[in-house]
Coordinates of C-alpha atoms and ligand atoms in Angstrom, one line a residue:
X248 CA -40.0 -13.2 48.8
X249 CA -38.4 -11.2 46.0
X250 CA -36.3 -8.2 46.5
X251 CA -36.3 -5.8 43.6
X252 CA -33.1 -4.8 42.0
X253 CA -32.4 -1.7 40.0
X254 CA -29.2 -1.4 37.9
X255 CA -27.8 2.1 38.1
X256 CA -24.6 1.5 36.0
X257 CA -23.4 -1.5 34.1
X258 CA -20.0 -3.2 34.5
X259 CA -17.2 -2.1 32.3
X260 CA -14.4 -4.5 31.3
X261 CA -12.0 -5.5 33.0
X262 CA -12.5 -3.9 36.3
X263 CA -16.0 -3.7 37.6
X264 CA -17.8 -0.3 37.9
X265 CA -21.3 -1.7 38.1
X266 CA -23.7 -0.2 40.6
X267 CA -27.1 -1.7 41.5
X268 CA -29.6 -1.2 44.2
X269 CA -31.7 -3.7 46.2
X270 CA -34.7 -2.6 48.3
X271 CA -36.4 -4.4 51.1
X272 CA -40.2 -4.2 50.9
X273 CA -42.4 -1.9 53.0
X274 CA -39.9 0.9 53.1
X275 CA -37.2 -1.2 54.6
X276 CA -33.5 -0.6 54.1
X277 CA -31.9 0.0 50.8
X278 CA -28.6 -1.7 49.9
X279 CA -26.5 -0.5 47.0
X280 CA -23.8 -2.8 45.6
X281 CA -20.8 -1.0 44.2
X282 CA -18.3 -3.1 42.2
X283 CA -14.7 -2.1 42.3
X284 CA -11.5 -3.5 40.7
X285 CA -9.9 -6.7 41.9
X286 CA -8.4 -9.2 39.5
X287 CA -10.4 -12.2 38.3
X288 CA -8.9 -15.7 37.8
X289 CA -5.7 -15.0 39.6
X290 CA -7.7 -13.2 42.3
X291 CA -11.2 -13.5 43.7
X292 CA -12.6 -11.1 41.1
X293 CA -14.1 -7.6 41.4
X294 CA -14.8 -6.6 45.0
X295 CA -18.4 -5.6 45.9
X296 CA -18.9 -3.0 48.5
X297 CA -22.3 -2.5 50.0
X298 CA -23.9 0.8 51.1
X299 CA -26.7 0.2 53.6
X300 CA -29.1 3.0 53.8
X301 CA -31.2 2.6 57.0
X302 CA -31.6 5.2 59.7
X303 CA -27.8 5.4 59.5
X304 CA -25.5 5.1 56.5
X305 CA -23.2 2.1 56.6
X306 CA -20.5 1.1 54.2
X307 CA -19.6 -2.5 54.2
X308 CA -15.9 -3.1 53.1
X309 CA -13.7 -0.7 51.2
X310 CA -12.2 -2.2 48.1
X311 CA -8.5 -2.4 47.4
X312 CA -6.3 0.3 45.8
X313 CA -5.7 -0.6 42.1
X314 CA -1.9 -0.5 42.3
X315 CA -1.9 -2.7 45.5
X316 CA -4.1 -5.3 43.7
X317 CA -1.7 -5.3 40.8
X318 CA 1.2 -5.8 43.2
X319 CA -0.4 -8.5 45.3
X320 CA -1.9 -10.6 42.5
X321 CA 0.6 -10.3 39.7
X322 CA 4.0 -9.0 40.9
X323 CA 4.2 -11.0 44.1
X324 CA 3.0 -14.2 42.5
X325 CA 5.3 -13.7 39.5
X326 CA 2.5 -13.7 37.0
X327 CA 2.4 -11.9 33.7
X328 CA 0.1 -8.9 33.9
X329 CA -2.3 -8.6 31.0
X330 CA -1.8 -5.3 29.2
X331 CA -5.4 -4.2 29.8
X332 CA -4.8 -4.7 33.6
X333 CA -1.4 -2.9 33.5
X334 CA -3.2 0.1 31.7
X335 CA -5.8 0.6 34.5
X336 CA -5.4 4.0 36.2
X337 CA -4.1 3.8 39.8
X338 CA -7.1 5.6 41.2
X339 CA -9.7 3.3 39.4
X340 CA -11.0 1.7 42.6
X341 CA -11.4 5.0 44.4
X342 CA -13.2 6.5 41.3
X343 CA -15.6 3.5 41.1
X344 CA -16.4 3.8 44.8
X345 CA -17.1 7.5 44.5
X346 CA -19.2 7.0 41.4
X347 CA -21.3 4.3 43.2
X348 CA -21.8 6.6 46.2
X349 CA -22.9 9.5 43.9
X350 CA -25.4 7.3 42.0
X351 CA -26.8 6.3 45.4
X352 CA -27.1 10.1 46.1
X353 CA -24.5 10.0 48.8
X354 CA -20.9 11.1 49.5
X355 CA -18.0 9.5 51.4
X356 CA -18.5 12.3 53.9
X357 CA -22.0 11.0 54.8
X358 CA -20.9 7.6 56.1
X359 CA -21.6 6.9 59.7
X360 CA -20.0 3.4 60.0
X361 CA -17.5 1.5 58.1
X362 CA -18.1 -2.2 58.7
X363 CA -15.3 -4.6 57.7
X364 CA -16.4 -8.1 57.0
X365 CA -12.9 -9.5 57.5
X366 CA -9.2 -8.7 57.6
X367 CA -8.2 -9.5 54.1
X368 CA -6.7 -6.6 52.1
X369 CA -9.4 -6.4 49.5
X370 CA -11.9 -5.6 52.3
X371 CA -10.2 -3.0 54.4
X372 CA -7.2 -1.5 52.7
X373 CA -9.1 1.5 51.2
X374 CA -10.7 2.5 54.5
X375 CA -8.4 5.3 55.6
X376 CA -9.9 7.7 53.0
X377 CA -13.4 6.8 54.2
X378 CA -12.5 7.6 57.8
X379 CA -10.6 10.8 56.9
X380 CA -13.5 12.1 54.8
X381 CA -16.4 11.2 57.1
X382 CA -15.0 10.6 60.6
X383 CA -17.0 7.3 60.4
X384 CA -16.6 4.7 63.2
X385 CA -14.9 1.5 62.1
X386 CA -16.3 -1.9 63.1
X387 CA -14.6 -5.3 62.8
X388 CA -14.5 -8.6 64.8
X389 CA -11.9 -8.9 67.5
X390 CA -10.2 -11.9 65.9
X391 CA -9.4 -10.0 62.7
X392 CA -8.0 -6.9 64.3
X393 CA -4.4 -8.1 64.1
X394 CA -4.6 -7.9 60.3
X395 CA -6.7 -4.7 60.0
X396 CA -4.9 -2.6 62.6
X397 CA -1.3 -3.5 61.9
X398 CA 0.2 -2.1 58.6
X399 CA 2.7 -5.0 58.6
X400 CA 0.0 -7.6 59.3
X401 CA 0.1 -9.2 55.9
X402 CA 3.8 -9.5 55.6
X403 CA 4.1 -10.7 59.2
X404 CA 1.5 -13.4 58.5
X405 CA 3.5 -14.7 55.5
X406 CA 6.7 -14.6 57.5
X407 CA 5.1 -16.5 60.4
X408 CA 4.0 -19.2 58.1
X409 CA 7.5 -19.8 56.7
X410 CA 8.3 -22.9 58.8
X411 CA 4.9 -24.4 58.0
X412 CA 5.5 -23.7 54.3
X413 CA 8.7 -25.8 54.5
X414 CA 7.0 -28.7 56.3
X415 CA 4.3 -28.6 53.5
X416 CA 6.9 -29.2 50.8
X417 CA 6.0 -26.0 48.8
X418 CA 8.7 -24.3 46.8
X419 CA 10.0 -21.1 48.3
X420 CA 9.1 -17.7 46.8
X421 CA 11.8 -17.3 44.1
X422 CA 13.0 -13.9 45.3
X423 CA 13.7 -15.0 48.9
X424 CA 10.7 -14.4 51.1
X425 CA 8.6 -11.8 52.9
X426 CA 11.4 -9.3 53.2
X427 CA 11.5 -9.0 49.5
X428 CA 7.7 -9.1 49.1
X429 CA 7.8 -5.8 50.9
X430 CA 9.5 -4.1 48.0
X431 CA 6.4 -4.5 45.8
X432 CA 4.5 -2.2 48.1
X433 CA 5.1 -0.2 51.3
X434 CA 2.3 -0.9 53.7
X435 CA 3.2 2.1 55.9
X436 CA 3.1 4.7 53.2
X437 CA -0.1 3.4 51.6
X438 CA -2.0 3.9 54.8
X439 CA -3.6 0.4 54.7
X440 CA -4.2 -0.1 58.4
X441 CA -7.2 1.2 60.3
X442 CA -8.0 2.0 63.8
X443 CA -11.0 -0.1 65.0
X444 CA -13.2 1.7 67.4
X445 CA -16.1 -0.8 67.5
X446 CA -14.9 -4.3 68.2
X447 CA -17.5 -7.1 67.7
X448 CA -17.3 -9.7 70.5
X449 CA -20.6 -11.5 70.0
X450 CA -23.7 -11.7 67.7
X451 CA -26.3 -9.1 68.2
X452 CA -27.9 -5.9 66.8
X453 CA -25.7 -3.4 65.1
X454 CA -24.5 -0.5 67.2
X455 CA -23.0 2.8 66.1
X456 CA -21.5 4.2 69.3
X457 CA -24.4 3.9 71.8
X458 CA -27.2 3.9 69.2
X459 CA -28.7 0.5 68.5
X460 CA -30.0 -0.4 65.0
X461 CA -32.1 -3.5 65.6
X462 CA -33.1 -3.9 61.9
X463 CA -29.5 -5.0 61.2
X464 CA -27.9 -8.0 63.0
X465 CA -24.2 -8.7 63.1
X466 CA -23.2 -12.3 63.1
X467 CA -19.8 -14.0 63.6
X468 CA -19.3 -16.5 60.8
X469 CA -15.6 -17.6 61.0
X470 CA -13.8 -20.1 58.9
X471 CA -12.6 -18.0 55.9
X472 CA -10.8 -15.8 58.5
X473 CA -11.1 -16.1 62.3
X474 CA -13.1 -12.9 62.6
X475 CA -15.4 -13.0 59.5
X476 CA -18.6 -11.1 60.0
X477 CA -22.0 -11.2 58.3
X478 CA -24.7 -8.6 58.4
X479 CA -28.4 -9.5 58.3
X480 CA -30.4 -6.6 57.0
X481 CA -34.1 -6.6 57.7
X482 CA -36.2 -8.0 60.6
X483 CA -36.9 -11.7 61.3
X484 CA -40.2 -12.7 59.9
X485 CA -39.8 -10.6 56.8
X486 CA -37.4 -11.0 53.9
X487 CA -33.8 -10.3 54.9
X488 CA -30.6 -9.7 53.0
X489 CA -27.4 -11.5 54.1
X490 CA -24.2 -9.6 53.4
X491 CA -21.6 -12.3 53.9
X492 CA -18.1 -11.1 52.9
X493 CA -16.2 -14.0 51.4
X494 CA -17.8 -16.7 53.6
X495 CA -20.2 -17.7 50.8
X496 CA -19.3 -17.0 47.2
X497 CA -20.8 -18.1 43.9
X498 CA -19.7 -19.6 41.6
X499 CA -16.2 -19.9 43.2
X500 CA -15.9 -21.6 46.6
X501 CA -14.3 -19.6 49.4
X502 CA -10.9 -20.8 50.8
X503 CA -11.3 -21.8 54.4
X504 CA -8.5 -20.9 56.8
X505 CA -9.9 -23.5 59.2
X506 CA -12.1 -26.1 57.6
X507 CA -13.6 -27.4 60.9
X508 CA -14.7 -23.9 61.9
X509 CA -15.9 -23.2 58.4
X510 CA -18.1 -26.3 58.3
X511 CA -19.6 -25.3 61.6
X512 CA -20.3 -21.9 60.2
X513 CA -22.1 -23.5 57.2
X514 CA -24.3 -25.4 59.6
X515 CA -25.2 -22.2 61.4
X516 CA -25.9 -20.3 58.2
X517 CA -28.3 -23.1 57.1
X518 CA -30.3 -22.5 60.3
X519 CA -30.9 -18.7 59.6
X520 CA -34.4 -18.0 58.4
X521 CA -36.0 -15.5 56.1
X522 CA -32.9 -14.8 54.0
X523 CA -34.2 -13.8 50.5
X524 CA -31.0 -12.6 49.0
X525 CA -27.3 -13.2 49.7
X526 CA -24.8 -10.5 48.7
X527 CA -21.2 -11.8 48.7
X528 CA -18.1 -9.7 48.3
X529 CA -17.1 -11.2 45.0
X530 CA -18.9 -13.0 42.1
X531 CA -22.6 -13.4 41.7
X532 CA -25.4 -12.8 44.1
X533 CA -27.8 -15.6 44.9
X534 CA -31.2 -16.2 46.5
X535 CA -31.2 -19.7 47.8
X536 CA -29.0 -19.7 50.9
X537 CA -29.6 -23.4 51.8
X538 CA -28.9 -24.6 48.3
X539 CA -25.5 -22.7 48.1
X540 CA -24.5 -24.0 51.5
X541 CA -25.4 -27.5 50.4
X542 CA -23.2 -27.1 47.3
X543 CA -20.3 -25.9 49.3
X544 CA -20.6 -28.7 51.8
X545 CA -20.6 -31.2 48.9
X546 CA -17.5 -29.5 47.4
X547 CA -15.6 -30.0 50.6
X548 CA -16.8 -33.6 50.9
X549 CA -15.4 -34.3 47.5
X550 CA -12.1 -32.6 48.3
X551 CA -11.8 -34.6 51.5
X552 CA -12.4 -37.8 49.5
X553 CA -9.8 -36.8 46.9
X554 CA -7.3 -36.1 49.6
X555 CA -8.1 -39.4 51.4
X556 CA -7.8 -41.4 48.2
X557 CA -4.5 -39.7 47.2
X558 CA -2.9 -40.4 50.5
X559 CA -3.2 -44.2 50.1
X560 CA 0.5 -43.6 49.2
X561 CA 2.3 -41.2 51.5
X562 CA 1.9 -37.7 50.3
X563 CA 3.0 -34.2 51.4
X564 CA 0.5 -31.3 51.6
X565 CA 2.1 -29.9 48.4
X566 CA 1.7 -33.3 46.6
X567 CA -2.0 -33.1 47.3
X568 CA -2.3 -29.4 46.4
X569 CA -0.8 -30.0 43.0
X570 CA -3.0 -33.0 42.2
X571 CA -4.8 -32.3 38.9
X572 CA -8.1 -30.6 39.5
X573 CA -7.6 -30.2 43.3
X574 CA -7.3 -26.4 43.4
X575 CA -9.6 -24.1 41.4
X576 CA -6.9 -22.8 39.2
X577 CA -3.9 -24.8 37.8
X578 CA -1.0 -25.1 40.3
X579 CA 2.5 -25.2 38.9
X580 CA 4.4 -27.6 41.1
X581 CA 7.6 -25.7 41.1
X582 CA 6.0 -22.3 41.9
X583 CA 5.2 -20.8 45.3
X584 CA 1.4 -20.8 45.8
X585 CA 0.4 -20.5 49.5
X586 CA -3.3 -20.4 48.8
X587 CA -3.2 -23.8 47.0
X588 CA -1.1 -25.2 49.8
X589 CA -3.5 -23.9 52.4
X590 CA -6.5 -25.5 50.6
X591 CA -4.8 -29.0 50.9
X592 CA -3.6 -28.3 54.4
X593 CA -7.0 -27.5 55.9
X594 CA -8.5 -30.7 54.4
X595 CA -5.6 -32.8 55.6
X596 CA -5.9 -31.3 59.1
X597 CA -9.6 -32.2 59.3
X598 CA -9.0 -35.8 58.1
X599 CA -6.3 -36.1 60.8
X600 CA -8.8 -34.9 63.5
X601 CA -11.2 -37.6 62.3
X602 CA -8.5 -40.3 62.4
X603 CA -8.6 -40.7 58.6
X604 CA -5.0 -39.6 58.0
X605 CA -1.8 -39.8 60.0
X606 CA 1.8 -38.7 59.6
X607 CA 3.9 -41.4 58.1
X608 CA 7.3 -39.9 57.7
X609 CA 9.4 -36.7 57.7
X610 CA 12.0 -36.5 54.9
X611 CA 14.2 -33.5 54.4
X612 CA 11.9 -31.4 56.6
X613 CA 8.8 -32.3 54.6
X614 CA 5.9 -34.2 56.3
X615 CA 4.2 -37.1 54.6
X616 CA 0.8 -38.4 55.4
X617 CA -1.0 -41.7 54.8
X618 CA -4.8 -42.5 54.9
X619 CA -6.3 -45.1 57.3
X620 CA -7.6 -48.4 56.0
X621 CA -11.2 -47.4 56.8
X622 CA -13.7 -46.9 54.0
X623 CA -14.1 -43.1 53.2
X624 CA -17.7 -43.0 54.2
X625 CA -16.8 -44.1 57.7
X626 CA -14.1 -41.4 57.9
X627 CA -16.5 -38.8 56.6
X628 CA -19.0 -39.8 59.2
X629 CA -16.4 -39.1 61.8
X630 CA -15.6 -35.8 60.2
X631 CA -19.3 -34.9 60.6
X632 CA -19.2 -36.0 64.2
X633 CA -16.2 -33.7 64.9
X634 CA -17.9 -30.8 63.1
X635 CA -21.2 -31.4 64.9
X636 CA -19.8 -31.6 68.3
X637 CA -18.3 -28.2 69.2
X638 CA -16.4 -28.1 72.5
X639 CA -17.1 -24.4 72.8
X640 CA -20.4 -22.8 71.8
X641 CA -20.4 -21.9 68.1
X642 CA -21.3 -18.3 69.1
X643 CA -18.3 -17.2 71.1
X644 CA -18.7 -15.1 74.1
X645 CA -15.7 -13.4 75.6
Ligands
ZN226 ZN1 -12.2 -11.0 49.3

């Protein structure tokens, strides 16, 4: 089951720009991958947008404005910006998107539906221009609408996590908190939020207004964000393409915002048949869905073990996050890093649910946890029991 790929434009250092096309056999849909700027290393890497040409024209995700990416990944995290990144023009992402569309023989104006895989800024914050040019409808899952529809969603999320950040033991942001984060960019004036006029509540065929496109299935695959969506392009029984946002990435592993929910999603993804190609929003494409899911499960098992072993002595979440090799990039212990803290937190939460970890102590507002005396394999068995026994149906119905 191979899906041919044609490169229309190569990548240019450092910010993406590649355009390539994948075609389903027998006159099926065409999917064009358009790679736009998003920093690597400090960020998830260039953001891939996908243009699905079926009976309708669907753009999946929007990219992030270049200046906003610079502010979020360098200025707010107090990281030195390499000169080649500082020199990138502020309209680079927009130009890359327009070039990609032109190479596919399309214009922004032609888009019928903008599908947002999830409510993180690199996926929706350049959507306003799509809607203004095309009048496209905008689709997202109900659970990610608070981020996408509220221009202050990002800052309010950081502010709402402040008390948790203190309990975790992470250093505060040096310049005082979310209020000051706002000075790096003005969410209102950048027009980052979007009005959603097609809310996804449950899995099923794609709709645009009342028109049903049953060659594309929309699936709820939460765990990286509460409302992460995937799109299955092609009909069951023939090779299909899975566009999965940040839920599966390669070679980096996605950051779960809820590990229990994420592992349930991995189980579900393994059960999907006929996927011949997986197109993630960052990094490399891959063909073997089950193999990648297996690798990511193994990765989390080893993070759980590392967490469990480290907590033989009482540890805070931040102690675990700053263990050597725990996070995918080096974590400086005296520097604010909410992503690293969250990675440790979600593993510690799941171990607690499985009775493998319990809170030992609170000192100066910081919580410390200790592992149980059980062997890790026994605890991991209980983790799998918790994951495999959903109280609610994995496919939510509202
Ligand atoms: Zn992303």
